[in-house]
Coordinates of C-alpha atoms in Angstrom, one line a residue:
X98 CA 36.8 6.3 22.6
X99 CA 34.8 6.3 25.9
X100 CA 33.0 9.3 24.5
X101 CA 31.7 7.7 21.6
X102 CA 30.6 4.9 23.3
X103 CA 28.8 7.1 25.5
X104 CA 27.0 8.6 22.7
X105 CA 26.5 5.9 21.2
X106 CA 25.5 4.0 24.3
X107 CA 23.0 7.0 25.0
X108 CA 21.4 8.7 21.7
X109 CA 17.8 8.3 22.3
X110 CA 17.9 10.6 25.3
X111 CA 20.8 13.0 24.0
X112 CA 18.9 13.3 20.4
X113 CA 15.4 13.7 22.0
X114 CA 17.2 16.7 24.5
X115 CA 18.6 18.0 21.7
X116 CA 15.6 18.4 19.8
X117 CA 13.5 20.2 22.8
X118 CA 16.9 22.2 23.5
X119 CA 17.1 23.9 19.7
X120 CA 13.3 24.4 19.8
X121 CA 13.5 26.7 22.8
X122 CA 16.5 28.5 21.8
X123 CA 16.0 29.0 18.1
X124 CA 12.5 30.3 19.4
X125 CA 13.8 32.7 21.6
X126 CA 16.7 34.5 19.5
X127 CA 14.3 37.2 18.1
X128 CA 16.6 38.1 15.4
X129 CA 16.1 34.7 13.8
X130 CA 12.0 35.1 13.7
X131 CA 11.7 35.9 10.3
X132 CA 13.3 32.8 9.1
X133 CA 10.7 30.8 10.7
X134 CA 8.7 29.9 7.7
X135 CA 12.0 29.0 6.0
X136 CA 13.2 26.9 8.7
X137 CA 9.9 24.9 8.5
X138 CA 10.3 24.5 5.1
X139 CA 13.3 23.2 5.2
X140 CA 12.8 21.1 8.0
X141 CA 9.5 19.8 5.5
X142 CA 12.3 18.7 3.1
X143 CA 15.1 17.5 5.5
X144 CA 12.9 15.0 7.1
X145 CA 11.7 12.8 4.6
X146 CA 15.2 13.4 3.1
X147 CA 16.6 11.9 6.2
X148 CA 14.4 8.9 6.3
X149 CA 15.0 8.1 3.0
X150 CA 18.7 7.6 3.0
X151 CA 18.7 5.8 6.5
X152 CA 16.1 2.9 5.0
X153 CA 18.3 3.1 1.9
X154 CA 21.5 2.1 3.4
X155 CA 19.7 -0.5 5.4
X156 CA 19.0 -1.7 2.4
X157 CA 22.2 -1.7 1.0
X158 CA 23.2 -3.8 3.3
X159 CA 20.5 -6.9 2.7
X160 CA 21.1 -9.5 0.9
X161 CA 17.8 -10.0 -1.5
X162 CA 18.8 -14.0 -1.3
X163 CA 18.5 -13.8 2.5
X164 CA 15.2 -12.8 2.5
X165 CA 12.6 -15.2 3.9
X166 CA 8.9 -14.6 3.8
X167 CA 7.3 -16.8 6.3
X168 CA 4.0 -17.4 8.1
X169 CA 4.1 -15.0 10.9
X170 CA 4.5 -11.8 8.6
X171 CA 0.7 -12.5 6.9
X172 CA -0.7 -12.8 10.2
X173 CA 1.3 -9.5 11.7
X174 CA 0.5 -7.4 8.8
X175 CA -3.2 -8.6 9.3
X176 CA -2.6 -7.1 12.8
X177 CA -1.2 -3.6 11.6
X178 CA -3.2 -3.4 8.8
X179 CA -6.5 -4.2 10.4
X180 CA -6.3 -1.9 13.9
X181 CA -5.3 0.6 11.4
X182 CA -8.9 0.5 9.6
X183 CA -10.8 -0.4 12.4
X184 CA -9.6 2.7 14.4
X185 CA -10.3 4.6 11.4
X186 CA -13.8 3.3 11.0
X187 CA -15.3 5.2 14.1
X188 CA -13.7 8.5 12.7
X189 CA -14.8 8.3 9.5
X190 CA -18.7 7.7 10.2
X191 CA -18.5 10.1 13.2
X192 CA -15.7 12.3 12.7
X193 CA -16.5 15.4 15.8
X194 CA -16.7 12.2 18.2
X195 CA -14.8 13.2 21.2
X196 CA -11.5 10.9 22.3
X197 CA -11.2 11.6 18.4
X198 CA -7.3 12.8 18.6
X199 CA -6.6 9.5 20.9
X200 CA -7.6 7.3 17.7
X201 CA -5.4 8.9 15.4
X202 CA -2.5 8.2 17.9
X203 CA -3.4 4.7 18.3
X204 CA -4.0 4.4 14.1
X205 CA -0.4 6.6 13.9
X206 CA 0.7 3.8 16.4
X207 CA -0.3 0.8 14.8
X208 CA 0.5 1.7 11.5
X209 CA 3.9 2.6 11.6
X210 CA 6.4 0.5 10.3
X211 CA 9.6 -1.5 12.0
X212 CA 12.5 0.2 12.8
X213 CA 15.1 0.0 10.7
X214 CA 17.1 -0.5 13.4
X215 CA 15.2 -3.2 14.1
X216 CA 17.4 -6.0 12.7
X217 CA 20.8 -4.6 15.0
X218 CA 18.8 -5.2 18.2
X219 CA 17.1 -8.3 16.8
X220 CA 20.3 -10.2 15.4
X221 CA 22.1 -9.2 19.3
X222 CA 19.0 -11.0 20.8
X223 CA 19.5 -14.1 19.2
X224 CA 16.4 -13.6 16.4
X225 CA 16.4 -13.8 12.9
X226 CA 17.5 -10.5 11.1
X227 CA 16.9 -11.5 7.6
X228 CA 13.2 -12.5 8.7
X229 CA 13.0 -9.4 10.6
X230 CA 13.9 -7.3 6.9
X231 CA 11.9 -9.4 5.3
X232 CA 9.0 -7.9 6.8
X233 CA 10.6 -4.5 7.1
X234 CA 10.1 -4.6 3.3
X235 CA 6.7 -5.8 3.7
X236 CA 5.7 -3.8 5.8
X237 CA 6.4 -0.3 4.0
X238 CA 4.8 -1.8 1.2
X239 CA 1.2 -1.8 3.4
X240 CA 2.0 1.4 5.0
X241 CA 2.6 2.7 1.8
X242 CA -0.7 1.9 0.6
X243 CA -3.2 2.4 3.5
X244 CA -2.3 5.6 4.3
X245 CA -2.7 7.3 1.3
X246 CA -6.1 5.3 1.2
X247 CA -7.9 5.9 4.6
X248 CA -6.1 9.0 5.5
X249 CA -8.0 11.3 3.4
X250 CA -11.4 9.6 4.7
X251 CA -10.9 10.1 8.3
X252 CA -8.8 13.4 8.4
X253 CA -10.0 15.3 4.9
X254 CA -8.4 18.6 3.7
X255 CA -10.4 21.6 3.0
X256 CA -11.1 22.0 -0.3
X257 CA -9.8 19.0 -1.3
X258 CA -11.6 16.2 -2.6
X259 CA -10.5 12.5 -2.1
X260 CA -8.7 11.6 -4.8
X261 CA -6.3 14.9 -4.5
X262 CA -5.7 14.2 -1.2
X263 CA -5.1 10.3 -2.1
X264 CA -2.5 11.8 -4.8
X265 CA -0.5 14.3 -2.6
X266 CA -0.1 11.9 0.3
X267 CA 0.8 8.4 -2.1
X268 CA 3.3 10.9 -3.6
X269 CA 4.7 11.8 -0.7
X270 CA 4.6 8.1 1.3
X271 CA 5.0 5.6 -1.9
X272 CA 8.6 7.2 -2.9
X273 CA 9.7 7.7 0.7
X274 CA 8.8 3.5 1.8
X275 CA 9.4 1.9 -1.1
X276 CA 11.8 3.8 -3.4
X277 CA 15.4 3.2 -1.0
X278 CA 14.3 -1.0 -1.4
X279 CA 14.5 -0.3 -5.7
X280 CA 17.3 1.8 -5.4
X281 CA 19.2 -0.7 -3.7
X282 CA 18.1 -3.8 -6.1
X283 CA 18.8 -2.1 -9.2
X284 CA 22.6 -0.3 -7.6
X285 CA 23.3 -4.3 -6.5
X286 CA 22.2 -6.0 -10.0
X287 CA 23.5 -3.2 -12.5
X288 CA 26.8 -1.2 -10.3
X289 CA 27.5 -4.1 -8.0
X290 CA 30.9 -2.0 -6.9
X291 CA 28.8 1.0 -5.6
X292 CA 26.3 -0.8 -4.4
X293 CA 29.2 -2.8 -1.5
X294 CA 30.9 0.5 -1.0
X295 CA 27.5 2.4 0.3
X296 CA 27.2 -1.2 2.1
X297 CA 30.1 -0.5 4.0
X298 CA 28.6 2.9 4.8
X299 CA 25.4 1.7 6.8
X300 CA 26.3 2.4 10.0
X301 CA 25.9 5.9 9.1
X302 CA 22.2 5.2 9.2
X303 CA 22.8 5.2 13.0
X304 CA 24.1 9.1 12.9
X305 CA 21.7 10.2 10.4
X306 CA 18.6 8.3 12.6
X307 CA 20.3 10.6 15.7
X308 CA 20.2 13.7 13.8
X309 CA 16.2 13.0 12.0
X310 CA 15.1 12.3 15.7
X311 CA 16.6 15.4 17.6
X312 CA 14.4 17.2 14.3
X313 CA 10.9 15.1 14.9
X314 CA 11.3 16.0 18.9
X315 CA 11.8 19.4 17.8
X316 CA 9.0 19.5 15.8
X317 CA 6.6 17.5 18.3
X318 CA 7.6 20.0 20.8
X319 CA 6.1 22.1 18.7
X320 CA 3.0 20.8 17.8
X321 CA 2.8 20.5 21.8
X322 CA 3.7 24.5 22.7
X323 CA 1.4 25.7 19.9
X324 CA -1.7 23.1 20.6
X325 CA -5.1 24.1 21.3
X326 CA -5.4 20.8 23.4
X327 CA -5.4 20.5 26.7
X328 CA -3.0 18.8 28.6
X329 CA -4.4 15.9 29.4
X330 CA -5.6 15.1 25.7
X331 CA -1.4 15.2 25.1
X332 CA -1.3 13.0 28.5
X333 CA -3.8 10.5 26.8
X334 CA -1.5 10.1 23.2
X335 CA 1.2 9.3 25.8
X336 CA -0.9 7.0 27.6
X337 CA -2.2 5.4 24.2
X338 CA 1.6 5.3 22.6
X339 CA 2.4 3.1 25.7
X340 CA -0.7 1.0 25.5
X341 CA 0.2 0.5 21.9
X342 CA 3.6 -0.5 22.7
X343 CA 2.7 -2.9 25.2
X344 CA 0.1 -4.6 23.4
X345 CA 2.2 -5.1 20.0
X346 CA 5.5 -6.5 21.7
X347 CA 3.2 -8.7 23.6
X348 CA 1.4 -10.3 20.5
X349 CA 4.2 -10.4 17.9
X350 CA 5.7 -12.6 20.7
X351 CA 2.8 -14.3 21.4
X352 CA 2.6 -15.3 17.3
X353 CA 5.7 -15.4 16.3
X354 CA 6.1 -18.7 19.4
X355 CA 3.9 -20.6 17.4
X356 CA 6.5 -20.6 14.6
X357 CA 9.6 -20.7 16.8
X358 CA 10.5 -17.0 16.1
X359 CA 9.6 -15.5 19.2
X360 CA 12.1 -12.3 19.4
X361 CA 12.1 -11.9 15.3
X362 CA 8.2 -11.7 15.1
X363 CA 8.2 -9.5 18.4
X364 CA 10.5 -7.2 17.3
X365 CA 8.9 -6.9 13.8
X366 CA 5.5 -5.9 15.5
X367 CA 6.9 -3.7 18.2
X368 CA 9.8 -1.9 17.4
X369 CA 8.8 0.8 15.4
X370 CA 10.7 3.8 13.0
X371 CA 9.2 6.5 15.5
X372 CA 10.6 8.9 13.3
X373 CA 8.5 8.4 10.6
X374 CA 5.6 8.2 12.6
X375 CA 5.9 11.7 14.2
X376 CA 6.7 12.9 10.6
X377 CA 3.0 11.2 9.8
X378 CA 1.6 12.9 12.7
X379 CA 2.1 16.6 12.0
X380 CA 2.3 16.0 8.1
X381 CA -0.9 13.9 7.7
X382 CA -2.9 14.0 10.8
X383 CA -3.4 16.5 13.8
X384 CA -0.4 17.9 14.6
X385 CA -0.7 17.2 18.2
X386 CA -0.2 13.2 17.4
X387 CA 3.2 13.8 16.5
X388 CA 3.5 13.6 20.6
X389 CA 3.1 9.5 20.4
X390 CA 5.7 9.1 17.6
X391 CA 8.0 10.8 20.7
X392 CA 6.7 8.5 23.2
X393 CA 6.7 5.7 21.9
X394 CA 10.5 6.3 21.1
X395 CA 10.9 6.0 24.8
X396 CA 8.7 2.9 25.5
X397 CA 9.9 0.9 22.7
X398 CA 13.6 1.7 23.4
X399 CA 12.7 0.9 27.6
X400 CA 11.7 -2.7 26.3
X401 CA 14.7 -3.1 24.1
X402 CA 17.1 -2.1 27.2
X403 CA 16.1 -4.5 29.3
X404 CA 15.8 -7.3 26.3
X405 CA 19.5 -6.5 25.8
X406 CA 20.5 -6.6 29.8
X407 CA 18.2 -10.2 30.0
X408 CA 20.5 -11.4 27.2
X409 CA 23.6 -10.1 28.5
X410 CA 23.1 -11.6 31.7
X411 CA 22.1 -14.9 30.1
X412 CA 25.3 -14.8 28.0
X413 CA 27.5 -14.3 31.4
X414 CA 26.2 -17.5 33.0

């Protein structure tokens, strides 16, 4: 027991080791080099794969009466939304404009959506979880749409024209965001029984999340190894990833207070699925980005740590 509380207590850092651990050794066995394209191709697949099934048995465990749209999820989606297109703006009218890579982080930042851990930490700090899904859901939705849209303007494919490039990556986002919410509706309204027995299985989200993010590190790792950039542009996305950080915990709090959901609306805004972010990074931008999906793991986790040890310590008095 005291070991699986351990690794429970400690994934982030034993799934991000992981991941930089199997990159070096898988890359120095020579006799396993020519399964390198395979490996990446499988890896292409697992991923998304991976994702999928973790937002769809968070899912399965919502209640669809629970959910409660509210004021603060216009004006946070405003937030995401907007820094998303206004970073992108500057890219799009002068695309070799240097600091170039540092926007895409920040975009990569901004637009990724909550965690789906996001309701755990948030119902332990005394917020509102069902809020907190509420805008989950809502969230993807956006995502699910702007990408697709402004991606293809700001970071263009050779030989591909807009709307090819709008169709590959909606066909790869659309089903990924929004497709485990449907799947769960229709399982819950038409094979109720199934639907309570995979809602027994979510915490296996939490093993499956280990495993995707011990794959993303490996992958950011890399995207690092193999750059052309110089260190201190990769210095800069982990600059920007904390920046980022920073400034959406701060003003999710700050909005969420007018409406008496201080930790709910904070959370919503600055816990993020980092996963799916560094899967953005090296699928849809730069591959170099990846590096603030892997950052921000780290900042975003440091903030809910010391949440968590505020509240215990408020509990204990």
């Amino acid at each position: 027991m005291n070991i699986v509380r351990f690794v429970k207590d400690w994934t982030l850092p034993i799934s991000m080791l992981m991941g930089v651990v199997l990159y070096f050794v898988y890359v120095n066995i020579p006799f396993l080099a020519p399964t390198k394209p395979l490996v990446e191709r499988l890896v292409g697949i697992i991923q998304p794969t991976l994702i999928f099934l973790m937002l769809f048995l968070t899912f399965c465990k919502v209640d669809v009466h629970d959910l409660k749209p509210c004021r603060w999820h216009a004006k946070l989606l405003l937030i995401q939304g907007g820094v998303f297109v206004v970073l992108a703006l500057p890219l799009f009218f002068f695309p070799d404009m240097p600091g170039g890579l540092l926007l895409e982080g920040a975009m990569l930042c901004f637009i990724c959506p909550t965690a789906t851990a996001a309701p755990v930490i948030t119902r332990k700090l005394g917020g509102d979880a069902a809020r907190l899904t509420s805008y989950t859901i809502l969230v993807n939705f956006l995502v699910a749409i702007l990408v697709p849209l402004v991606v293809p303007l700001v970071h263009p494919q050779p030989g591909l024209s807009f709307m090819i490039s709008f169709s590959m990556i909606l066909g790869k986002v659309f089903p990924l965001l929004l497709c485990p919410f449907v799947l769960a509706v229709i399982l819950r309204y038409l094979v109720p029984k199934v639907h309570a027995k995979i809602g027994e299985w979510h915490e296996l989200a939490f093993y499956l999340w280990a495993v995707a993010l011990a794959l993303a590190i490996a992958m950011t790792v890399r995207s690092i190894v193999h750059s052309e950039y110089s260190f201190w542009y990769q210095a800069g996305l982990a600059l920007i990833s904390l920046i980022s950080c920073a400034l959406q915990f701060y003003y999710g709090k700050k909005i969420g207070r007018k409406y008496g959901d201080t930790i709910s609306a904070g959370q919503a805004l600055g816990q993020k699925n980092t996963v799916l972010a560094i899967w953005m990074g090296y699928t849809f931008f730069t591959p170099v980005t990846a590096i603030v999906g892997g950052f921000y793991s780290v900042w975003h986790n440091t903030v809910n740590s010391y949440q968590l040890y505020k509240q215990r310590k408020l509990e204990q008095k």
